[in-house]
PDB file of C-alpha atoms in Angstrom:
ATOM      1  CA  MET A  24      38.409 -21.709 -60.448  1.00  0.00           C
ATOM      2  CA  ALA A  25      37.003 -24.769 -62.834  1.00  0.00           C
ATOM      3  CA  ASP A  26      35.097 -27.814 -61.242  1.00  0.00           C
ATOM      4  CA  ALA A  27      37.565 -30.764 -60.619  1.00  0.00           C
ATOM      5  CA  PRO A  28      36.983 -33.168 -63.647  1.00  0.00           C
ATOM      6  CA  LYS A  29      34.254 -35.858 -62.844  1.00  0.00           C
ATOM      7  CA  PRO A  30      35.420 -39.737 -62.239  1.00  0.00           C
ATOM      8  CA  PRO A  31      34.135 -41.981 -65.572  1.00  0.00           C
ATOM      9  CA  LYS A  32      31.139 -43.955 -65.224  1.00  0.00           C
ATOM     10  CA  CYS A  33      32.994 -47.446 -66.577  1.00  0.00           C
ATOM     11  CA  ALA A  34      36.230 -47.372 -64.605  1.00  0.00           C
ATOM     12  CA  ILE A  35      37.609 -50.242 -67.093  1.00  0.00           C
ATOM     13  CA  GLN A  36      36.591 -50.140 -70.616  1.00  0.00           C
ATOM     14  CA  THR A  37      37.600 -53.271 -72.955  1.00  0.00           C
ATOM     15  CA  ARG A  38      37.443 -52.258 -76.676  1.00  0.00           C
ATOM     16  CA  GLY A  39      38.629 -55.895 -79.469  1.00  0.00           C
ATOM     17  CA  LEU A  40      40.374 -57.250 -77.165  1.00  0.00           C
ATOM     18  CA  ASN A  41      42.112 -60.322 -78.133  1.00  0.00           C
ATOM     19  CA  LEU A  42      44.769 -62.285 -76.659  1.00  0.00           C
ATOM     20  CA  TRP A  43      46.779 -65.178 -77.279  1.00  0.00           C
ATOM     21  CA  TYR A  44      49.445 -67.470 -75.191  1.00  0.00           C
ATOM     22  CA  GLY A  45      51.998 -68.443 -78.464  1.00  0.00           C
ATOM     23  CA  ASP A  46      49.466 -69.651 -80.835  1.00  0.00           C
ATOM     24  CA  PHE A  47      46.100 -70.335 -78.710  1.00  0.00           C
ATOM     25  CA  GLN A  48      44.000 -67.114 -78.881  1.00  0.00           C
ATOM     26  CA  ALA A  49      42.267 -66.914 -75.676  1.00  0.00           C
ATOM     27  CA  LEU A  50      40.506 -63.363 -75.836  1.00  0.00           C
ATOM     28  CA  PHE A  51      38.465 -62.553 -78.821  1.00  0.00           C
ATOM     29  CA  ASP A  52      37.227 -59.874 -79.230  1.00  0.00           C
ATOM     30  CA  VAL A  53      35.936 -58.220 -75.958  1.00  0.00           C
ATOM     31  CA  ASP A  54      34.102 -55.441 -75.233  1.00  0.00           C
ATOM     32  CA  PHE A  55      33.715 -54.974 -71.683  1.00  0.00           C
ATOM     33  CA  ASP A  56      32.667 -51.735 -69.780  1.00  0.00           C
ATOM     34  CA  VAL A  57      33.073 -52.340 -65.912  1.00  0.00           C
ATOM     35  CA  PRO A  58      31.381 -49.718 -63.932  1.00  0.00           C
ATOM     36  CA  ALA A  59      32.970 -47.372 -61.544  1.00  0.00           C
ATOM     37  CA  GLY A  60      32.552 -48.021 -57.277  1.00  0.00           C
ATOM     38  CA  ARG A  61      30.269 -50.683 -58.474  1.00  0.00           C
ATOM     39  CA  VAL A  62      31.681 -54.925 -57.569  1.00  0.00           C
ATOM     40  CA  THR A  63      31.499 -56.668 -61.141  1.00  0.00           C
ATOM     41  CA  GLY A  64      31.973 -60.639 -61.373  1.00  0.00           C
ATOM     42  CA  LEU A  65      33.189 -62.881 -63.654  1.00  0.00           C
ATOM     43  CA  ILE A  66      31.871 -65.908 -64.151  1.00  0.00           C
ATOM     44  CA  GLY A  67      32.250 -68.998 -66.010  1.00  0.00           C
ATOM     45  CA  PRO A  68      33.797 -72.783 -66.674  1.00  0.00           C
ATOM     46  CA  SER A  69      37.244 -72.780 -66.481  1.00  0.00           C
ATOM     47  CA  GLY A  70      39.659 -72.603 -69.126  1.00  0.00           C
ATOM     48  CA  CYS A  71      36.824 -69.211 -70.656  1.00  0.00           C
ATOM     49  CA  GLY A  72      39.063 -66.429 -70.330  1.00  0.00           C
ATOM     50  CA  LYS A  73      37.734 -64.922 -67.172  1.00  0.00           C
ATOM     51  CA  SER A  74      41.563 -64.531 -65.103  1.00  0.00           C
ATOM     52  CA  THR A  75      43.380 -63.873 -68.313  1.00  0.00           C
ATOM     53  CA  LEU A  76      40.729 -61.067 -68.999  1.00  0.00           C
ATOM     54  CA  LEU A  77      41.273 -59.933 -65.310  1.00  0.00           C
ATOM     55  CA  ARG A  78      45.236 -60.457 -65.733  1.00  0.00           C
ATOM     56  CA  SER A  79      44.889 -58.457 -68.529  1.00  0.00           C
ATOM     57  CA  VAL A  80      43.862 -55.167 -66.619  1.00  0.00           C
ATOM     58  CA  ASN A  81      46.826 -54.462 -64.773  1.00  0.00           C
ATOM     59  CA  ARG A  82      48.916 -56.276 -67.392  1.00  0.00           C
ATOM     60  CA  ILE A  83      50.205 -58.840 -65.090  1.00  0.00           C
ATOM     61  CA  VAL A  84      49.289 -61.370 -68.023  1.00  0.00           C
ATOM     62  CA  GLU A  85      52.442 -59.705 -69.820  1.00  0.00           C
ATOM     63  CA  ARG A  86      55.052 -61.342 -67.554  1.00  0.00           C
ATOM     64  CA  LEU A  87      54.696 -64.352 -69.590  1.00  0.00           C
ATOM     65  CA  GLY A  88      56.850 -63.358 -72.627  1.00  0.00           C
ATOM     66  CA  TYR A  89      55.084 -65.434 -75.588  1.00  0.00           C
ATOM     67  CA  VAL A  90      51.469 -63.326 -74.601  1.00  0.00           C
ATOM     68  CA  ARG A  91      50.229 -61.136 -77.386  1.00  0.00           C
ATOM     69  CA  THR A  92      47.562 -58.490 -77.341  1.00  0.00           C
ATOM     70  CA  THR A  93      45.602 -56.541 -79.645  1.00  0.00           C
ATOM     71  CA  GLY A  94      42.388 -54.022 -78.981  1.00  0.00           C
ATOM     72  CA  THR A  95      42.191 -51.167 -76.193  1.00  0.00           C
ATOM     73  CA  ILE A  96      42.101 -51.330 -72.390  1.00  0.00           C
ATOM     74  CA  ASP A  97      41.434 -48.170 -70.664  1.00  0.00           C
ATOM     75  CA  VAL A  98      41.513 -48.000 -66.696  1.00  0.00           C
ATOM     76  CA  LEU A  99      40.147 -44.708 -64.885  1.00  0.00           C
ATOM     77  CA  GLY A 100      39.610 -42.956 -68.735  1.00  0.00           C
ATOM     78  CA  ASN A 101      43.487 -44.513 -69.553  1.00  0.00           C
ATOM     79  CA  ASP A 102      44.999 -46.554 -72.271  1.00  0.00           C
ATOM     80  CA  ILE A 103      47.122 -48.666 -70.136  1.00  0.00           C
ATOM     81  CA  PHE A 104      48.326 -49.439 -73.615  1.00  0.00           C
ATOM     82  CA  GLY A 105      49.519 -46.201 -74.164  1.00  0.00           C
ATOM     83  CA  ALA A 106      53.409 -44.942 -75.048  1.00  0.00           C
ATOM     84  CA  ASN A 107      53.466 -42.708 -72.167  1.00  0.00           C
ATOM     85  CA  VAL A 108      51.742 -44.934 -69.552  1.00  0.00           C
ATOM     86  CA  GLU A 109      54.466 -46.589 -67.022  1.00  0.00           C
ATOM     87  CA  LEU A 110      53.415 -50.549 -65.976  1.00  0.00           C
ATOM     88  CA  LEU A 111      54.423 -49.092 -62.194  1.00  0.00           C
ATOM     89  CA  GLN A 112      52.045 -46.810 -61.971  1.00  0.00           C
ATOM     90  CA  VAL A 113      49.734 -48.702 -63.973  1.00  0.00           C
ATOM     91  CA  ARG A 114      49.182 -51.369 -61.008  1.00  0.00           C
ATOM     92  CA  LYS A 115      49.518 -48.880 -58.777  1.00  0.00           C
ATOM     93  CA  GLN A 116      46.286 -47.789 -59.275  1.00  0.00           C
ATOM     94  CA  ILE A 117      45.448 -51.156 -59.487  1.00  0.00           C
ATOM     95  CA  GLY A 118      45.389 -53.964 -56.672  1.00  0.00           C
ATOM     96  CA  MET A 119      45.333 -57.441 -56.928  1.00  0.00           C
ATOM     97  CA  VAL A 120      44.564 -60.363 -54.994  1.00  0.00           C
ATOM     98  CA  PHE A 121      45.291 -63.826 -56.179  1.00  0.00           C
ATOM     99  CA  GLN A 122      43.506 -67.023 -55.067  1.00  0.00           C
ATOM    100  CA  ARG A 123      45.467 -67.772 -52.044  1.00  0.00           C
ATOM    101  CA  PRO A 124      46.861 -65.591 -49.159  1.00  0.00           C
ATOM    102  CA  ASN A 125      49.794 -64.374 -49.573  1.00  0.00           C
ATOM    103  CA  PRO A 126      51.310 -62.482 -46.961  1.00  0.00           C
ATOM    104  CA  LEU A 127      55.250 -61.896 -46.783  1.00  0.00           C
ATOM    105  CA  PRO A 128      57.448 -63.108 -44.403  1.00  0.00           C
ATOM    106  CA  LEU A 129      57.234 -59.715 -42.773  1.00  0.00           C
ATOM    107  CA  SER A 130      54.997 -58.525 -39.526  1.00  0.00           C
ATOM    108  CA  ILE A 131      51.644 -57.900 -39.790  1.00  0.00           C
ATOM    109  CA  ARG A 132      52.830 -53.996 -39.671  1.00  0.00           C
ATOM    110  CA  ASP A 133      55.498 -54.114 -42.374  1.00  0.00           C
ATOM    111  CA  ASN A 134      52.909 -56.039 -44.911  1.00  0.00           C
ATOM    112  CA  VAL A 135      50.457 -53.087 -44.800  1.00  0.00           C
ATOM    113  CA  LEU A 136      53.729 -50.695 -45.193  1.00  0.00           C
ATOM    114  CA  PHE A 137      55.442 -52.542 -47.496  1.00  0.00           C
ATOM    115  CA  GLY A 138      53.647 -51.241 -50.617  1.00  0.00           C
ATOM    116  CA  LEU A 139      54.070 -47.659 -49.514  1.00  0.00           C
ATOM    117  CA  ARG A 140      57.872 -48.153 -48.824  1.00  0.00           C
ATOM    118  CA  THR A 141      58.285 -49.420 -51.754  1.00  0.00           C
ATOM    119  CA  HIS A 142      56.262 -47.277 -54.365  1.00  0.00           C
ATOM    120  CA  GLY A 143      55.474 -44.362 -52.338  1.00  0.00           C
ATOM    121  CA  SER A 144      52.199 -42.867 -52.005  1.00  0.00           C
ATOM    122  CA  SER A 145      49.561 -41.801 -54.877  1.00  0.00           C
ATOM    123  CA  THR A 146      48.699 -38.817 -53.159  1.00  0.00           C
ATOM    124  CA  GLY A 147      51.013 -35.612 -53.021  1.00  0.00           C
ATOM    125  CA  THR A 148      53.258 -33.404 -55.367  1.00  0.00           C
ATOM    126  CA  GLY A 149      56.391 -32.738 -55.741  1.00  0.00           C
ATOM    127  CA  ALA A 150      58.979 -32.877 -52.824  1.00  0.00           C
ATOM    128  CA  ASP A 151      55.886 -34.051 -50.397  1.00  0.00           C
ATOM    129  CA  HIS A 152      54.868 -37.056 -53.124  1.00  0.00           C
ATOM    130  CA  LYS A 153      58.662 -38.389 -52.209  1.00  0.00           C
ATOM    131  CA  SER A 154      58.650 -37.731 -48.552  1.00  0.00           C
ATOM    132  CA  LYS A 155      59.248 -40.381 -46.135  1.00  0.00           C
ATOM    133  CA  PRO A 156      55.988 -40.847 -43.642  1.00  0.00           C
ATOM    134  CA  THR A 157      56.681 -40.578 -40.121  1.00  0.00           C
ATOM    135  CA  LYS A 158      56.666 -43.658 -37.466  1.00  0.00           C
ATOM    136  CA  ALA A 159      53.652 -41.334 -36.851  1.00  0.00           C
ATOM    137  CA  GLU A 160      51.606 -41.075 -39.967  1.00  0.00           C
ATOM    138  CA  GLU A 161      52.948 -44.716 -40.637  1.00  0.00           C
ATOM    139  CA  ALA A 162      51.078 -45.660 -37.358  1.00  0.00           C
ATOM    140  CA  GLN A 163      48.139 -44.614 -38.645  1.00  0.00           C
ATOM    141  CA  ILE A 164      47.927 -45.346 -42.610  1.00  0.00           C
ATOM    142  CA  VAL A 165      48.340 -48.812 -40.780  1.00  0.00           C
ATOM    143  CA  GLU A 166      45.596 -48.798 -38.153  1.00  0.00           C
ATOM    144  CA  GLN A 167      43.041 -46.489 -40.948  1.00  0.00           C
ATOM    145  CA  SER A 168      44.514 -49.783 -43.352  1.00  0.00           C
ATOM    146  CA  LEU A 169      43.380 -52.334 -41.341  1.00  0.00           C
ATOM    147  CA  ARG A 170      40.067 -50.925 -39.804  1.00  0.00           C
ATOM    148  CA  THR A 171      39.100 -50.872 -43.733  1.00  0.00           C
ATOM    149  CA  VAL A 172      39.737 -54.561 -43.933  1.00  0.00           C
ATOM    150  CA  LEU A 173      37.759 -55.149 -40.846  1.00  0.00           C
ATOM    151  CA  LEU A 174      40.654 -56.641 -38.708  1.00  0.00           C
ATOM    152  CA  TRP A 175      42.114 -53.843 -36.691  1.00  0.00           C
ATOM    153  CA  ASP A 176      40.170 -55.296 -33.350  1.00  0.00           C
ATOM    154  CA  LYS A 177      42.385 -58.712 -34.298  1.00  0.00           C
ATOM    155  CA  VAL A 178      45.496 -57.626 -34.704  1.00  0.00           C
ATOM    156  CA  LYS A 179      45.918 -53.919 -33.458  1.00  0.00           C
ATOM    157  CA  ASP A 180      47.531 -55.937 -29.980  1.00  0.00           C
ATOM    158  CA  ARG A 181      50.127 -58.141 -32.299  1.00  0.00           C
ATOM    159  CA  LEU A 182      51.031 -55.849 -35.029  1.00  0.00           C
ATOM    160  CA  GLY A 183      54.996 -57.328 -34.168  1.00  0.00           C
ATOM    161  CA  GLU A 184      53.436 -60.873 -35.673  1.00  0.00           C
ATOM    162  CA  PRO A 185      54.662 -62.600 -38.437  1.00  0.00           C
ATOM    163  CA  ALA A 186      52.050 -62.320 -40.893  1.00  0.00           C
ATOM    164  CA  ILE A 187      51.651 -65.911 -40.979  1.00  0.00           C
ATOM    165  CA  ARG A 188      50.171 -66.417 -37.961  1.00  0.00           C
ATOM    166  CA  LEU A 189      46.860 -65.351 -38.996  1.00  0.00           C
ATOM    167  CA  SER A 190      44.522 -67.489 -40.486  1.00  0.00           C
ATOM    168  CA  LEU A 191      43.515 -67.668 -43.724  1.00  0.00           C
ATOM    169  CA  GLU A 192      40.414 -65.467 -43.610  1.00  0.00           C
ATOM    170  CA  GLU A 193      42.775 -63.125 -42.164  1.00  0.00           C
ATOM    171  CA  GLN A 194      45.892 -63.229 -44.414  1.00  0.00           C
ATOM    172  CA  GLN A 195      43.794 -62.483 -47.347  1.00  0.00           C
ATOM    173  CA  LYS A 196      41.932 -59.281 -46.102  1.00  0.00           C
ATOM    174  CA  LEU A 197      46.042 -58.917 -45.020  1.00  0.00           C
ATOM    175  CA  CYS A 198      46.909 -59.071 -48.783  1.00  0.00           C
ATOM    176  CA  ILE A 199      44.018 -56.301 -48.919  1.00  0.00           C
ATOM    177  CA  ALA A 200      45.560 -54.011 -46.607  1.00  0.00           C
ATOM    178  CA  ARG A 201      48.359 -53.860 -48.153  1.00  0.00           C
ATOM    179  CA  LEU A 202      47.211 -52.378 -51.869  1.00  0.00           C
ATOM    180  CA  LEU A 203      45.219 -49.787 -49.874  1.00  0.00           C
ATOM    181  CA  PRO A 204      48.358 -47.486 -48.757  1.00  0.00           C
ATOM    182  CA  VAL A 205      49.166 -46.563 -52.210  1.00  0.00           C
ATOM    183  CA  LYS A 206      45.873 -45.812 -53.026  1.00  0.00           C
ATOM    184  CA  PRO A 207      44.042 -48.046 -55.994  1.00  0.00           C
ATOM    185  CA  ARG A 208      41.461 -47.108 -57.544  1.00  0.00           C
ATOM    186  CA  VAL A 209      39.996 -50.708 -58.446  1.00  0.00           C
ATOM    187  CA  LEU A 210      40.919 -54.097 -56.606  1.00  0.00           C
ATOM    188  CA  LEU A 211      40.973 -57.129 -59.190  1.00  0.00           C
ATOM    189  CA  MET A 212      40.302 -60.153 -57.517  1.00  0.00           C
ATOM    190  CA  ASP A 213      40.932 -63.755 -58.734  1.00  0.00           C
ATOM    191  CA  GLU A 214      38.912 -66.592 -57.096  1.00  0.00           C
ATOM    192  CA  PRO A 215      39.712 -64.447 -53.591  1.00  0.00           C
ATOM    193  CA  CYS A 216      37.576 -66.832 -51.441  1.00  0.00           C
ATOM    194  CA  SER A 217      38.680 -70.297 -52.930  1.00  0.00           C
ATOM    195  CA  ALA A 218      40.851 -71.447 -49.977  1.00  0.00           C
ATOM    196  CA  LEU A 219      38.332 -69.866 -47.078  1.00  0.00           C
ATOM    197  CA  ASP A 220      36.144 -72.242 -45.032  1.00  0.00           C
ATOM    198  CA  PRO A 221      32.225 -70.952 -45.466  1.00  0.00           C
ATOM    199  CA  ASP A 222      33.100 -68.387 -42.470  1.00  0.00           C
ATOM    200  CA  GLY A 223      36.259 -67.345 -43.754  1.00  0.00           C
ATOM    201  CA  THR A 224      33.777 -66.724 -47.389  1.00  0.00           C
ATOM    202  CA  ALA A 225      31.187 -64.588 -45.289  1.00  0.00           C
ATOM    203  CA  ALA A 226      33.892 -62.631 -43.985  1.00  0.00           C
ATOM    204  CA  VAL A 227      35.610 -61.546 -46.910  1.00  0.00           C
ATOM    205  CA  GLU A 228      32.241 -61.341 -49.041  1.00  0.00           C
ATOM    206  CA  GLU A 229      31.635 -58.960 -46.153  1.00  0.00           C
ATOM    207  CA  LEU A 230      34.529 -56.991 -46.791  1.00  0.00           C
ATOM    208  CA  ILE A 231      34.501 -56.805 -50.566  1.00  0.00           C
ATOM    209  CA  TRP A 232      30.433 -55.239 -50.243  1.00  0.00           C
ATOM    210  CA  SER A 233      31.699 -52.685 -47.447  1.00  0.00           C
ATOM    211  CA  LEU A 234      34.600 -51.483 -49.488  1.00  0.00           C
ATOM    212  CA  LYS A 235      31.401 -50.970 -52.794  1.00  0.00           C
ATOM    213  CA  GLY A 236      31.590 -47.253 -53.206  1.00  0.00           C
ATOM    214  CA  ASP A 237      35.688 -46.473 -52.448  1.00  0.00           C
ATOM    215  CA  TYR A 238      36.826 -48.646 -55.302  1.00  0.00           C
ATOM    216  CA  THR A 239      35.889 -50.592 -58.128  1.00  0.00           C
ATOM    217  CA  ILE A 240      35.970 -54.588 -57.712  1.00  0.00           C
ATOM    218  CA  LEU A 241      36.478 -57.130 -60.767  1.00  0.00           C
ATOM    219  CA  ILE A 242      36.071 -60.247 -58.966  1.00  0.00           C
ATOM    220  CA  VAL A 243      36.136 -63.581 -60.697  1.00  0.00           C
ATOM    221  CA  THR A 244      34.570 -66.479 -59.264  1.00  0.00           C
ATOM    222  CA  HIS A 245      33.430 -70.128 -59.534  1.00  0.00           C
ATOM    223  CA  ASN A 246      31.123 -69.676 -57.273  1.00  0.00           C
ATOM    224  CA  MET A 247      27.351 -69.095 -58.427  1.00  0.00           C
ATOM    225  CA  ALA A 248      25.870 -68.447 -54.883  1.00  0.00           C
ATOM    226  CA  GLN A 249      28.801 -66.346 -54.111  1.00  0.00           C
ATOM    227  CA  ALA A 250      28.790 -63.964 -57.392  1.00  0.00           C
ATOM    228  CA  ARG A 251      24.792 -63.937 -56.830  1.00  0.00           C
ATOM    229  CA  ARG A 252      25.784 -62.663 -53.394  1.00  0.00           C
ATOM    230  CA  ALA A 253      28.797 -60.179 -53.137  1.00  0.00           C
ATOM    231  CA  THR A 254      28.613 -58.512 -56.711  1.00  0.00           C
ATOM    232  CA  GLU A 255      25.987 -56.162 -58.568  1.00  0.00           C
ATOM    233  CA  GLU A 256      26.588 -57.389 -62.340  1.00  0.00           C
ATOM    234  CA  CYS A 257      28.064 -60.173 -63.596  1.00  0.00           C
ATOM    235  CA  ALA A 258      29.316 -60.794 -66.755  1.00  0.00           C
ATOM    236  CA  PHE A 259      29.070 -64.589 -68.443  1.00  0.00           C
ATOM    237  CA  MET A 260      32.128 -65.708 -70.354  1.00  0.00           C
ATOM    238  CA  LEU A 261      32.349 -68.596 -72.621  1.00  0.00           C
ATOM    239  CA  HIS A 262      35.495 -69.643 -74.746  1.00  0.00           C
ATOM    240  CA  GLY A 263      37.351 -66.319 -75.042  1.00  0.00           C
ATOM    241  CA  ARG A 264      34.100 -64.772 -74.962  1.00  0.00           C
ATOM    242  CA  LEU A 265      31.860 -62.478 -73.119  1.00  0.00           C
ATOM    243  CA  VAL A 266      28.104 -63.506 -73.735  1.00  0.00           C
ATOM    244  CA  GLU A 267      26.497 -61.782 -71.930  1.00  0.00           C
ATOM    245  CA  HIS A 268      26.822 -59.119 -68.846  1.00  0.00           C
ATOM    246  CA  THR A 269      23.543 -57.402 -66.820  1.00  0.00           C
ATOM    247  CA  GLU A 270      23.126 -56.195 -62.816  1.00  0.00           C
ATOM    248  CA  THR A 271      23.758 -59.772 -61.301  1.00  0.00           C
ATOM    249  CA  ALA A 272      20.268 -59.834 -60.180  1.00  0.00           C
ATOM    250  CA  LYS A 273      18.898 -60.369 -63.808  1.00  0.00           C
ATOM    251  CA  MET A 274      21.380 -62.342 -64.897  1.00  0.00           C
ATOM    252  CA  PHE A 275      20.292 -64.788 -62.489  1.00  0.00           C
ATOM    253  CA  VAL A 276      16.544 -64.351 -62.702  1.00  0.00           C
ATOM    254  CA  SER A 277      16.134 -63.908 -66.397  1.00  0.00           C
ATOM    255  CA  PRO A 278      19.836 -64.459 -68.858  1.00  0.00           C
ATOM    256  CA  LYS A 279      19.246 -63.679 -71.961  1.00  0.00           C
ATOM    257  CA  ASN A 280      21.558 -66.294 -73.616  1.00  0.00           C
ATOM    258  CA  GLN A 281      20.498 -70.157 -73.383  1.00  0.00           C
ATOM    259  CA  SER A 282      24.469 -70.599 -72.533  1.00  0.00           C
ATOM    260  CA  THR A 283      24.628 -68.617 -69.398  1.00  0.00           C
ATOM    261  CA  ALA A 284      21.025 -70.295 -68.468  1.00  0.00           C
ATOM    262  CA  ASP A 285      22.497 -73.409 -68.628  1.00  0.00           C
ATOM    263  CA  TYR A 286      25.943 -72.178 -66.889  1.00  0.00           C
ATOM    264  CA  ILE A 287      23.792 -71.110 -63.956  1.00  0.00           C
ATOM    265  CA  GLU A 288      21.529 -73.876 -63.928  1.00  0.00           C
ATOM    266  CA  GLY A 289      24.797 -76.218 -63.556  1.00  0.00           C
ATOM    267  CA  ARG A 290      24.206 -78.017 -66.614  1.00  0.00           C
ATOM    268  CA  TYR A 291      28.082 -77.748 -67.580  1.00  0.00           C
ATOM    269  CA  GLY A 292      31.481 -76.390 -65.921  1.00  0.00           C
TER     270      GLY A 292
END
């Protein structure tokens, strides 16, 4: 029996990526390699293209009708713009966490199960792939997802309560838990701690660190202390271009580009 194919070393790879909002060019020839199983940060001043690049990876930026792109984006070895690629499958493989928690107006349990009930699991084949989970299977999925995001012990006795009763920190963890049943392999996070207090930020950073290895995480942050604490690699962007990408420790100790050094040291941004 042949060995199973090895996962790609790069979970995300862009080549010559350009993006326009109407006549405004937001990204310029971005070549970017995001290693599988690591936490990579995107930093840079407001308007530099970080969130645009992030949202290009799952094509959510295309919801704006005036967006045009050239170049390529490969995720898990597949061209996401390929003629035979289904957008739904792209987004099942790539989970998205936004700046503010966005729990659905449902119970904690139903939030966790929402994606599974809507799209089904990404595992299985044939009839098994399309079968509806039993109540026992759903209960197991809810528990496992909430344990993964370090939330189970806090909410296990109130799964039927509305999710909006949770604290902001807990809501953000729940939004991550909601992604897990459909088994994404990449998690995109756009300023996931911007609405949280310091304790909530520390809790979500702990969660991010616990997820690395099992998931590839690409996180946009304006918080330099957070970038230093919570990422393994960092990429610095400026004016729509990728200026520098290296190990986080190297970037903060000895950046190669003067623009990177100026930004990290707070001279602009």
